[in-house]
Tab-separated table of C-alpha atoms in Angstrom:
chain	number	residue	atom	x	y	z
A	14	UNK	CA	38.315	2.808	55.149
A	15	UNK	CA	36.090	-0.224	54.567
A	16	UNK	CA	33.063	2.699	54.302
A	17	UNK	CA	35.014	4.332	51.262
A	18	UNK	CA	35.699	1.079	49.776
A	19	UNK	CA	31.766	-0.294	49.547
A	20	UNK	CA	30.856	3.384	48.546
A	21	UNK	CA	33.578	3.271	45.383
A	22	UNK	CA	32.267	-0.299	44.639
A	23	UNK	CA	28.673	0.733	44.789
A	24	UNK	CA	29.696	3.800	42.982
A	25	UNK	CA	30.847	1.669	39.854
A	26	UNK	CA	28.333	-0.613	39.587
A	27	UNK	CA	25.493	2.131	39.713
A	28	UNK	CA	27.755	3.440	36.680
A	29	UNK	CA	27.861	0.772	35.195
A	30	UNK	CA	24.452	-0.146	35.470
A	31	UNK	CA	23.688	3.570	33.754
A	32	UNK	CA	26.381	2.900	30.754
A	33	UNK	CA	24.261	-0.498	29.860
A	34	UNK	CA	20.702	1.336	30.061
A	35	UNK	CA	21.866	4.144	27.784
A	36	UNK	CA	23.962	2.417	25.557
A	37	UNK	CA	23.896	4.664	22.559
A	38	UNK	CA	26.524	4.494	19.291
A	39	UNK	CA	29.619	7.018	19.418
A	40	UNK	CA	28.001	8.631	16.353
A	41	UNK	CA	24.630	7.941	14.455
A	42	UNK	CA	24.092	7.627	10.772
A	43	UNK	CA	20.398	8.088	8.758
A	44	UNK	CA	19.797	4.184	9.222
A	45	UNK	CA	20.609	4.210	12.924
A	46	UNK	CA	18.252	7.228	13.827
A	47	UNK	CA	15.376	5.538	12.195
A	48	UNK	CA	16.445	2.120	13.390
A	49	UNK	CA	16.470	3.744	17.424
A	50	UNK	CA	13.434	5.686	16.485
A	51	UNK	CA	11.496	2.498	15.608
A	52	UNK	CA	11.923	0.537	18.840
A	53	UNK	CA	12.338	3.469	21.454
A	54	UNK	CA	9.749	6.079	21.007
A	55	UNK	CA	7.171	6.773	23.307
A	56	UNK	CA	4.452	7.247	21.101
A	57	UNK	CA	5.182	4.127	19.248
A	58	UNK	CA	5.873	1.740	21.966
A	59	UNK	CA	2.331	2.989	23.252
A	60	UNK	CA	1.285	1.713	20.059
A	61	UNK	CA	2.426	-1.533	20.159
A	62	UNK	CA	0.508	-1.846	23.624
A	63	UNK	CA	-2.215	-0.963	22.373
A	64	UNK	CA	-1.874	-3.784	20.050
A	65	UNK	CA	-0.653	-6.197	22.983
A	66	UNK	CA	-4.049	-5.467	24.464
A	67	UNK	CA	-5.906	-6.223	21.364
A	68	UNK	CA	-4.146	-9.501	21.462
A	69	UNK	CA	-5.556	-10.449	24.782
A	70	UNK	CA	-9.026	-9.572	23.796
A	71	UNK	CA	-8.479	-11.790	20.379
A	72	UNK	CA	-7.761	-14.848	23.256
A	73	UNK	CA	-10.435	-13.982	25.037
A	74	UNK	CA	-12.229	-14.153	22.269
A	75	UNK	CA	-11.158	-17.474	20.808
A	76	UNK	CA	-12.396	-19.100	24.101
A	77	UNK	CA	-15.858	-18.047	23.916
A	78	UNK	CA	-16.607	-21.271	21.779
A	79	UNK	CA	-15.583	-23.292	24.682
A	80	UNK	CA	-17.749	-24.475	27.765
A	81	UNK	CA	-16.857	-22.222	31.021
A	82	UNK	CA	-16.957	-23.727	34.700
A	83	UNK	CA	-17.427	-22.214	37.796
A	84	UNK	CA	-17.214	-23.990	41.537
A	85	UNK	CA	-18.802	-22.926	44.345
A	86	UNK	CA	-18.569	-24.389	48.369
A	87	UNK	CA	-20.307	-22.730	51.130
A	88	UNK	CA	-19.964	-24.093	54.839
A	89	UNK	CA	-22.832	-22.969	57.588
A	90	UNK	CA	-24.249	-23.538	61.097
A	91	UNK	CA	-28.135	-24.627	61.720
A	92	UNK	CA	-29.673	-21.637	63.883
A	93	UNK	CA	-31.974	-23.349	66.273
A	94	UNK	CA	-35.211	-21.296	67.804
A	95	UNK	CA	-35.266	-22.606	71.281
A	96	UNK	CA	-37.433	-21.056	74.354
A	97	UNK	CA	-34.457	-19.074	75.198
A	98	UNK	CA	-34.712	-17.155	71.709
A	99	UNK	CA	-32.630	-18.009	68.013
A	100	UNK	CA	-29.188	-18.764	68.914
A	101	UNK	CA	-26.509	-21.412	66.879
A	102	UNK	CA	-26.284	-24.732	67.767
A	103	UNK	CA	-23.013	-25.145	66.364
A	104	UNK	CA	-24.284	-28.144	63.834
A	105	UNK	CA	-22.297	-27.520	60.485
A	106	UNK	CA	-24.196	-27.778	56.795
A	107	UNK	CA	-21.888	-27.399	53.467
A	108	UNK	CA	-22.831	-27.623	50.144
A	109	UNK	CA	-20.435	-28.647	47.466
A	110	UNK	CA	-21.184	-27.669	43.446
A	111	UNK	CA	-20.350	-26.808	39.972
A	112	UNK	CA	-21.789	-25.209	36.998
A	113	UNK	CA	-21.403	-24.770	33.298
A	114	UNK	CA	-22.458	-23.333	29.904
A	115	UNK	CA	-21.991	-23.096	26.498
A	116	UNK	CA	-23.466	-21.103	23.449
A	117	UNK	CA	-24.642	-23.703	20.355
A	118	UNK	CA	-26.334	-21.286	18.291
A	119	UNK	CA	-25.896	-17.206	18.363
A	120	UNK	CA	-26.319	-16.494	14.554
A	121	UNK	CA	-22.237	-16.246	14.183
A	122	UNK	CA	-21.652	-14.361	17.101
A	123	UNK	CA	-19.070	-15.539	18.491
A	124	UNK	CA	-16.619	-16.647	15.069
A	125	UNK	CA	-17.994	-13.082	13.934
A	126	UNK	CA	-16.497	-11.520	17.580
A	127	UNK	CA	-13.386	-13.650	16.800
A	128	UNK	CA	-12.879	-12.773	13.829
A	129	UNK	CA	-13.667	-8.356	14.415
A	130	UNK	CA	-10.820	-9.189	17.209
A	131	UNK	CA	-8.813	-10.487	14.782
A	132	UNK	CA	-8.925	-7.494	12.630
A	133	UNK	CA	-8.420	-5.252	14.978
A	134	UNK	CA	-4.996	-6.775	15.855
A	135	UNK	CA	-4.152	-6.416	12.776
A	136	UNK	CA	-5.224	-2.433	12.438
A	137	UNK	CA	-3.570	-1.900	15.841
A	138	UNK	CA	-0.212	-3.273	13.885
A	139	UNK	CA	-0.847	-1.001	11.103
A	140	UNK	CA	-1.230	1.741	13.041
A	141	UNK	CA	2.482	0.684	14.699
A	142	UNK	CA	3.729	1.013	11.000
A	143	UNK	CA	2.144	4.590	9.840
A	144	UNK	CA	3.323	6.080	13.203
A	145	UNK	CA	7.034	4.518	12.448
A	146	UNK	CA	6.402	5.771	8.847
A	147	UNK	CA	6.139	9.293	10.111
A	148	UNK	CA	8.880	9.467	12.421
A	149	UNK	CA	11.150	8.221	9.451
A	150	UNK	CA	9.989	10.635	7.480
A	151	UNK	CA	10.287	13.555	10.612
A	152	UNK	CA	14.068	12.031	11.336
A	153	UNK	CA	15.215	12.369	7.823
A	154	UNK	CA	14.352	15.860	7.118
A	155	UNK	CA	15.931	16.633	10.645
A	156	UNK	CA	18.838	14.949	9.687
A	157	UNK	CA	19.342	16.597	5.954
A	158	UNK	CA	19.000	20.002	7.674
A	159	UNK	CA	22.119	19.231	10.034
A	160	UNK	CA	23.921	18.296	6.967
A	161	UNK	CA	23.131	21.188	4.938
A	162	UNK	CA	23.739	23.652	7.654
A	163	UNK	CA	27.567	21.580	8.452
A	164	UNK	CA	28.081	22.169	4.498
A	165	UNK	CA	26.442	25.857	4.930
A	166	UNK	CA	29.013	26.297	7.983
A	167	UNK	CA	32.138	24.990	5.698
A	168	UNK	CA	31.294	27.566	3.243
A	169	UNK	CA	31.050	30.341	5.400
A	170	UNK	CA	34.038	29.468	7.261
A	171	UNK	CA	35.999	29.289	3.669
A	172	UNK	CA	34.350	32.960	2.536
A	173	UNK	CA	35.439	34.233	6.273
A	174	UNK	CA	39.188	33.178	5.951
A	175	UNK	CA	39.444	35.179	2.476
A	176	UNK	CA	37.602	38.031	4.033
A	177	UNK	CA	40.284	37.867	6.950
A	178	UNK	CA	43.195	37.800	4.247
A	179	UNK	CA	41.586	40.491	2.605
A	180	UNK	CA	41.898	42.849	6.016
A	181	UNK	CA	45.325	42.102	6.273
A	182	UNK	CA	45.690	43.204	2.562
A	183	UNK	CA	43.563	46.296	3.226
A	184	UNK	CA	45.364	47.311	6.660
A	185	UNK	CA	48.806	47.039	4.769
A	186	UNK	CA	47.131	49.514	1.969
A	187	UNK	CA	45.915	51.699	4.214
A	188	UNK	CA	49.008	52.074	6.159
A	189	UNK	CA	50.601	52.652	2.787
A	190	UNK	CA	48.509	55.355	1.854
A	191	UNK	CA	46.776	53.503	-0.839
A	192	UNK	CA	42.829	52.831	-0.327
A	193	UNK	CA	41.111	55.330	1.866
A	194	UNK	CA	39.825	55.015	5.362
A	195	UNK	CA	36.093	54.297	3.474
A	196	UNK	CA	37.451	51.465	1.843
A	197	UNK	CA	39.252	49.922	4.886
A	198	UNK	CA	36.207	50.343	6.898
A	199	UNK	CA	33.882	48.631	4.229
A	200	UNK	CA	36.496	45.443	4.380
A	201	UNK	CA	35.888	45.155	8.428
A	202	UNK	CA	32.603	45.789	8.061
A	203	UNK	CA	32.763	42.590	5.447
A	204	UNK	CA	34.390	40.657	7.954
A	205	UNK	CA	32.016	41.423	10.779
A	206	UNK	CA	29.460	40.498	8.237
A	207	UNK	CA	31.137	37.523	7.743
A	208	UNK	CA	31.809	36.445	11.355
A	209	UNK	CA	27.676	37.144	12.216
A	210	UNK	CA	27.082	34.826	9.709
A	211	UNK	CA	28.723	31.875	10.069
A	212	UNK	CA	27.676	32.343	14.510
A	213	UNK	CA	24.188	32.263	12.841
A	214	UNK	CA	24.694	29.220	10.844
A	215	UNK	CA	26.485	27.763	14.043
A	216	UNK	CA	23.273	28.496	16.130
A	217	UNK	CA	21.015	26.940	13.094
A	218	UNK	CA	22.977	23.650	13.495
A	219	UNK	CA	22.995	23.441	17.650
A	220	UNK	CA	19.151	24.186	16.795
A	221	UNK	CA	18.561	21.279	14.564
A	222	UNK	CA	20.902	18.853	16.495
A	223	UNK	CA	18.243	19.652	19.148
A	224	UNK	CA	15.730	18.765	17.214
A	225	UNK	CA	16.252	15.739	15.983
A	226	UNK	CA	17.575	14.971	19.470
A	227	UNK	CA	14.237	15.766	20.020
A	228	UNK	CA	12.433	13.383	17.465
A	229	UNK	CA	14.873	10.805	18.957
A	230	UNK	CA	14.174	11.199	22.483
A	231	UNK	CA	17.465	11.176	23.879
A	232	UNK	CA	18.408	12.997	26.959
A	233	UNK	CA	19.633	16.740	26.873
A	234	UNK	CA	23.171	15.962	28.406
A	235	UNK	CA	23.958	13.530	25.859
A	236	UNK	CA	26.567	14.639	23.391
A	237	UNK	CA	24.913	13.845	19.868
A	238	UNK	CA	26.987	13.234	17.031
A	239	UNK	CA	25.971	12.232	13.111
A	240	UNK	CA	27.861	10.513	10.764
A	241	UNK	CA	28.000	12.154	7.444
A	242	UNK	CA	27.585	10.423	4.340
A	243	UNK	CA	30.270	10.523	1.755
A	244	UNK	CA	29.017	11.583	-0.930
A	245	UNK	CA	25.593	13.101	-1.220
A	246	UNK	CA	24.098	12.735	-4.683
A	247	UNK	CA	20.733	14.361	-6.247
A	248	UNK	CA	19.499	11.385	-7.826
A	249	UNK	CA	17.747	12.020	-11.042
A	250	UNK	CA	16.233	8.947	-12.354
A	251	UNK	CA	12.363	9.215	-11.269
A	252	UNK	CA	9.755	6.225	-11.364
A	253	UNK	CA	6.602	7.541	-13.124
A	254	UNK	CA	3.998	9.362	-10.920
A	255	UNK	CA	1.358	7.039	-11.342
A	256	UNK	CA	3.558	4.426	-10.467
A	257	UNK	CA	4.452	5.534	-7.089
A	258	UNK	CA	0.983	6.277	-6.630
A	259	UNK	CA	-0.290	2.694	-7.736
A	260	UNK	CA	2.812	1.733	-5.321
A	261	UNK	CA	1.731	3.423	-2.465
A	262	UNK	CA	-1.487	2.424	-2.652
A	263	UNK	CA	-0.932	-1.162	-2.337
A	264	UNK	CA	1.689	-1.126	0.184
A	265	UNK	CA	1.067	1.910	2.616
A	266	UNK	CA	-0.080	0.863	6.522
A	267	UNK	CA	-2.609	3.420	6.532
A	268	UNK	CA	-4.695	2.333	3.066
A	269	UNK	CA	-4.370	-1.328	4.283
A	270	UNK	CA	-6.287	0.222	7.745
A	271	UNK	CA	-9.052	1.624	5.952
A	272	UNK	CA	-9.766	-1.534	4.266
A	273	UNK	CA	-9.726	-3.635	7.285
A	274	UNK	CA	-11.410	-1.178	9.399
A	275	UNK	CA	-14.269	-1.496	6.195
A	276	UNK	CA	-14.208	-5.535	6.756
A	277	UNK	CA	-14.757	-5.159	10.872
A	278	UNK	CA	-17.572	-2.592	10.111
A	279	UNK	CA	-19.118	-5.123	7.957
A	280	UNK	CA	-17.981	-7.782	10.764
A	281	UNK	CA	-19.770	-5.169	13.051
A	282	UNK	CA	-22.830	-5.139	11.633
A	283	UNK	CA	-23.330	-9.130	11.627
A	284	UNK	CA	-22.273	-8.775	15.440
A	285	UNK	CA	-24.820	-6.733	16.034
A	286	UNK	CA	-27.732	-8.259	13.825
A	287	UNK	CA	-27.108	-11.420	15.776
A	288	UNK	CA	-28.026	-9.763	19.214
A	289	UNK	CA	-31.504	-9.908	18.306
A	290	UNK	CA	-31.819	-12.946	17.160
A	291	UNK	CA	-32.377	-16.119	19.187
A	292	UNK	CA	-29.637	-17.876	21.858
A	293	UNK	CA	-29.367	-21.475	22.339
A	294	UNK	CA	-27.032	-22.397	25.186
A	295	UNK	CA	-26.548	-25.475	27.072
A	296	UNK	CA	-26.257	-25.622	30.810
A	297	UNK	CA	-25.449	-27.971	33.646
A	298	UNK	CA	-24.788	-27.938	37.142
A	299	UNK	CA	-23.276	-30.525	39.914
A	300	UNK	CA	-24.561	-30.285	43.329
A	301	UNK	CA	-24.146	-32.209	46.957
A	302	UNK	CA	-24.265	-31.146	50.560
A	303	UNK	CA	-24.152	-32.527	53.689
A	304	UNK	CA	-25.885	-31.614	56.826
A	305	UNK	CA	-25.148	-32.342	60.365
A	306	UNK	CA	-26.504	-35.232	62.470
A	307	UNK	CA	-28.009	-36.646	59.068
A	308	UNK	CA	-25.836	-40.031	58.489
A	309	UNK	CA	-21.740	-39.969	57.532
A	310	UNK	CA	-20.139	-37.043	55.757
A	311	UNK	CA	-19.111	-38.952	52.826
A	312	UNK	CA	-22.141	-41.312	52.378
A	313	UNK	CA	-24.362	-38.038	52.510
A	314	UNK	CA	-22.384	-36.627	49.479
A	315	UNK	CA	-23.146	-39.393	47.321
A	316	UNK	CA	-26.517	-39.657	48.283
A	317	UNK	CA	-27.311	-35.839	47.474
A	318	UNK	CA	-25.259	-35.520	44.739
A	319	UNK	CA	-27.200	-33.906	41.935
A	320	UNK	CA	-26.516	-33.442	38.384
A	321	UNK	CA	-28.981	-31.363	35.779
A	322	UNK	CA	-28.388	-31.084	32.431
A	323	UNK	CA	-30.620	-28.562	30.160
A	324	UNK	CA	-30.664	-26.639	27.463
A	325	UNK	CA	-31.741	-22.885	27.507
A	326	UNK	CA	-32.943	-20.658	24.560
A	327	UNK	CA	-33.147	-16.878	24.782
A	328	UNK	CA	-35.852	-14.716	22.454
A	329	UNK	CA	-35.308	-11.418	22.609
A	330	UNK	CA	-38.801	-9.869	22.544
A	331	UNK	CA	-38.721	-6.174	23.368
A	332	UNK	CA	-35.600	-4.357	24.636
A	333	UNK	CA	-36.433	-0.710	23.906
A	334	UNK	CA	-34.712	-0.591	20.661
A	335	UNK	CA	-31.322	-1.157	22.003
A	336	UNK	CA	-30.391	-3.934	19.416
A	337	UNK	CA	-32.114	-1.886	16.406
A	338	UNK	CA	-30.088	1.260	17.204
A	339	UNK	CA	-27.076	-0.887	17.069
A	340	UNK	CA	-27.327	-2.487	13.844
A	341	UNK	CA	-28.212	1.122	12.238
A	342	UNK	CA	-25.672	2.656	13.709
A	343	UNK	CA	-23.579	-0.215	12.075
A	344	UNK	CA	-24.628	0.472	9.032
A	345	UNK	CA	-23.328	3.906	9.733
A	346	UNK	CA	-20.028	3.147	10.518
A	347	UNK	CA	-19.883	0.905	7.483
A	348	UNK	CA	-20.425	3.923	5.002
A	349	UNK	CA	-18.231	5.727	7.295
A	350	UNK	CA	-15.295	3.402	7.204
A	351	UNK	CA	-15.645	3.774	3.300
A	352	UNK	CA	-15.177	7.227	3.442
A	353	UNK	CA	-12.560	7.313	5.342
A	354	UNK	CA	-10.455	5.286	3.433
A	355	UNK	CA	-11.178	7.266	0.261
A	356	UNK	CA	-10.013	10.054	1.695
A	357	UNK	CA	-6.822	8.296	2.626
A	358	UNK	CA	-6.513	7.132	-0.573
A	359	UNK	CA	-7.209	10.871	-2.250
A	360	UNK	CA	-4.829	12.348	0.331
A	361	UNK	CA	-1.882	9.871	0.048
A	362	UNK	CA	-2.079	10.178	-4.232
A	363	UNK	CA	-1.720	14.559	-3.689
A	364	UNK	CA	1.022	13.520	-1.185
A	365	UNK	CA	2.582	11.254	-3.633
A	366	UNK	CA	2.050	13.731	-6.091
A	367	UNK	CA	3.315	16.786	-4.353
A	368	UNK	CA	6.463	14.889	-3.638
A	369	UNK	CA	6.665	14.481	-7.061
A	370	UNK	CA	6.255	18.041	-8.386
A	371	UNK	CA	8.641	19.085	-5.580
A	372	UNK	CA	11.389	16.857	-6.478
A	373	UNK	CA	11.185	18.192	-10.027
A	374	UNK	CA	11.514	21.135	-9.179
A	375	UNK	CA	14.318	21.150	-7.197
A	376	UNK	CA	16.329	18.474	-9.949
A	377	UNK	CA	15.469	21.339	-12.299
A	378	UNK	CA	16.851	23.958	-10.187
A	379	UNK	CA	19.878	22.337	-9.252
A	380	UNK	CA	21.789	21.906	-12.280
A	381	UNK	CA	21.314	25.879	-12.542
A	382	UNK	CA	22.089	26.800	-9.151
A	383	UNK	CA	25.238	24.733	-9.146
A	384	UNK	CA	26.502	26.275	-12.381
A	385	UNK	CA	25.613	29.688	-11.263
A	386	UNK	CA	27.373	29.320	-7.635
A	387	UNK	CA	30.651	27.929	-9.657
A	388	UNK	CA	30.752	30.856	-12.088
A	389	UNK	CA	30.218	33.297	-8.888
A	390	UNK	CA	33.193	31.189	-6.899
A	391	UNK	CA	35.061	32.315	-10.282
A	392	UNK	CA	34.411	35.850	-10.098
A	393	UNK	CA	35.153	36.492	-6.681
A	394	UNK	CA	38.465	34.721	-7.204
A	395	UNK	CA	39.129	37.001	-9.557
A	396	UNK	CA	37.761	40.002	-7.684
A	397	UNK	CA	40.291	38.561	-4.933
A	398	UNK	CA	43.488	38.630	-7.195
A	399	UNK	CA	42.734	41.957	-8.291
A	400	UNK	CA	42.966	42.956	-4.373
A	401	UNK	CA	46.599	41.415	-4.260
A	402	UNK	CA	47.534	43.891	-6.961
A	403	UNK	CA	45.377	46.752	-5.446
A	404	UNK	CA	43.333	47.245	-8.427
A	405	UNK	CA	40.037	47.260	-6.903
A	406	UNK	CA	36.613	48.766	-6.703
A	407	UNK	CA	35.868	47.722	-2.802
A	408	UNK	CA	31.794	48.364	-4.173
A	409	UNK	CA	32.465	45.578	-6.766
A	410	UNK	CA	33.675	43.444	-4.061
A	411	UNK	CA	31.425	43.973	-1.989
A	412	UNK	CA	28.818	43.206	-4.348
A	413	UNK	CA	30.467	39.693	-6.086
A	414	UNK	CA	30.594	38.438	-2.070
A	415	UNK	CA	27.191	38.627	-1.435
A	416	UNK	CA	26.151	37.358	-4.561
A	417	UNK	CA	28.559	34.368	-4.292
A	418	UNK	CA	27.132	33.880	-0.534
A	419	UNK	CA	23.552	34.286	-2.175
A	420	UNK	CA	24.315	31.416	-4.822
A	421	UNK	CA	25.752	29.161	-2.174
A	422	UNK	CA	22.510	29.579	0.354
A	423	UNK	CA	20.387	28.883	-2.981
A	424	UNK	CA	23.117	26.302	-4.277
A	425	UNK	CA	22.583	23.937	-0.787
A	426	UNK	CA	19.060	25.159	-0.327
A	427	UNK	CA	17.915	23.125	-3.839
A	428	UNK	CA	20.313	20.560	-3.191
A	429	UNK	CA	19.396	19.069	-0.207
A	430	UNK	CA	15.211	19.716	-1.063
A	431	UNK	CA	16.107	17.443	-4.064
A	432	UNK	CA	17.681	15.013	-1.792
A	433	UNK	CA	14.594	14.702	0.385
A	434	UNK	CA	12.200	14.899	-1.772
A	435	UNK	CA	13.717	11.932	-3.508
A	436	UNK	CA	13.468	10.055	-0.358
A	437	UNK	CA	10.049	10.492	0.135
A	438	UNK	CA	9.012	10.348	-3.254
A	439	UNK	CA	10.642	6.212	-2.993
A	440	UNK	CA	9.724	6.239	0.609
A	441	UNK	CA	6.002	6.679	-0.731
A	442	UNK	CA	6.664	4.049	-3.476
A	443	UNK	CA	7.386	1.360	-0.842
A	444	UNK	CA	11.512	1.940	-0.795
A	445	UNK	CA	13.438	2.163	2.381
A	446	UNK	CA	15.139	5.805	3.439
A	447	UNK	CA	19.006	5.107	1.882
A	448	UNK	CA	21.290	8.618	1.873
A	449	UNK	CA	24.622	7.613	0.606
């Protein structure tokens, strides 16, 4: 009995335990995917390492303009070469010291080494910002496709019920003698239509629930559910393409790396043109030791202490154009570095700019799309009430279904493009993700 009882306690705790490590919302919204996103994904959080250990090397760093110390104590026995052969006497020697240095002059070196350490703390947080950037964009797309295929599903579900009202009407006809066997096939025939579409659009949205699942990171028995906005609106009112390009280029992550990653090239360069110039350094060392059988332990160490002070300069003279090669190669990476961040700065404009033709498109289309799926709704309403009455042509119906099915998959198709490509055109412009 006592056995059952510490397994039911250990049992809840271990439960309890799990429910605090995965303590995830009943249902996410837009804001809370991103938010997760942000501090939880792999890839990100790797990031951010990488940027803890460019901290410790900025420390590191830092210190180099200070004086370092080292101890030392060694303890020995005299060997004594007697008739007999070498063998220890057993008499005890120790030495007692300390040393230290520090660089005066290295042509910059070391503020220079600061200061490329410094930079690349910075880049490392950068790159911590473009890779949450991306996953922002990645988790809003995946998110706008759930919500388009639940709308997509809605539809189809709406279209199915009439379908199944219009079997009931056509079985009752054909009983009656009044629409032939053709007819009341082509109505099932709709309605198994019908049925395989909306199990596809079912299987598109378990698909995309995966994948942003996916993007999120969460694990494959947990039940995810999304909050749905209340009213999704195609926005309209665009800032100026040049102005979300001028935008973007003064606030993105990854322009703002180029340019640092031109000022530690530059920062590279005096690095390594200071190698072959001269080193002064100062030095200093303190020394005693005692031997055995040569006076009292502590009157020995004062008597040997020792205490040199110097100062040491280092010419490099010829070091098989090690140092040379460097400061080329610097030069290299400087032109380089300025490269690359043109080319960030050409590819993020046609980003920006693509965004921008996209999202006009789709605002252009959607005013059209939405009109034509409303006057389609209307016909096949009417192409309905003319069933009731049994004054029908079943090819007509046929035909005003799949057209009004068409004009909903194009309807929600434009929609939702317009909708993202809204959000990344302000996302570009420096504007947080907002999907109300």
């Amino acid at each position: 009995m006592k056995c059952k009882f510490f397994f039911l306690i250990l049992l809840l705790k271990t439960l309890g335990i799990f429910a605090q490590t995965n303590n995830y919302p009943p249902s996410w919204t837009l804001e809370s995917c991103i938010e997760y996103a942000k501090e939880n994904n792999i890839s990100i959080n790797s990031l951010r390492l990488s940027k803890n250990s460019a901290a410790q090397d900025l420390l590191q760093a830092k210190e180099a303009k200070y004086p370092n110390l080292n101890g030392s104590l060694s303890q020995g026995l005299f060997a004594v070469n007697g008739s007999d052969g070498l063998h220890v006497n057993g008499a005890q020697s120790q030495s007692i010291g300390a040393n230290s240095s520090m660089t005066l002059y290295h042509a910059g070196y070391i503020r220079n080494n600061e200061s490329s350490k410094n930079l690349l703390v910075q880049m490392a947080d950068l790159s911590v910002q473009e890779a949450q950037n991306n996953i922002t964009l990645s988790i809003t797309q995946a998110y706008l496709n759930i919500l388009m295929t639940e709308e997509n599903i809605v539809a189809l579900e709406e279209i199915l019920t009439t379908t199944k009202t219009q079997l009931k009407q056509g079985d009752q006809f054909y009983k009656a003698g009044n629409i032939s066997k053709l007819n009341y096939l082509q109505i099932q025939a709709q309605v198994a239509q019908d049925e395989y579409n909306l199990i596809a659009a079912q299987n598109s949205l378990r698909t995309n629930i995966v994948n942003l699942k996916q993007i999120l990171q969460l694990p494959t028995a947990y039940d995810f559910q999304i909050v749905k906005p209340e009213n999704i609106v195609v926005d309209e009112n665009l800032k100026s393409l040049s102005e979300a390009q001028d935008l973007a280029q003064n606030q993105r992550p990854e322009v703002k790396y180029g340019e640092l990653n031109i000022e530690n090239s530059n920062t590279n360069l005096k690095i390594a043109q200071a190698s072959i110039l001269p080193t002064l350094s100062v030095t200093g060392n303190i020394s005693t030791n005692y031997s055995y059988n040569n006076g009292n332990y502590f009157n020995q160490l004062g008597n040997n202490f020792y205490l040199p002070v110097g100062l040491s300069l280092g010419i490099p003279i010829y070091n098989n154009r090690i140092y040379k090669t460097a400061v080329e190669k610097s030069k290299i990476e400087i032109q380089q570095a300025n490269l690359d961040l043109l080319n960030t700065k050409t590819v993020l404009n046609q980003q920006v700019e693509q965004s921008y033709i996209n999202l006009q498109n789709s605002i252009s289309q959607y005013e059209s799309a939405s009109k034509q799926m409303n006057l389609n709704k209307q016909s096949y309403d009417i192409v309905n009430a003319q069933m009731k009455i049994g004054s029908i042509d079943y090819v007509q119906l046929q035909q005003q279904r799949l057209t009004y099915i068409q004009s909903i998959q194009n309807y929600l198709q434009v929609k939702y493009s317009a909708v993202l490509n809204k959000q990344i055109y302000e996302f570009y412009a420096g504007n947080p993700i907002n999907i109300k």
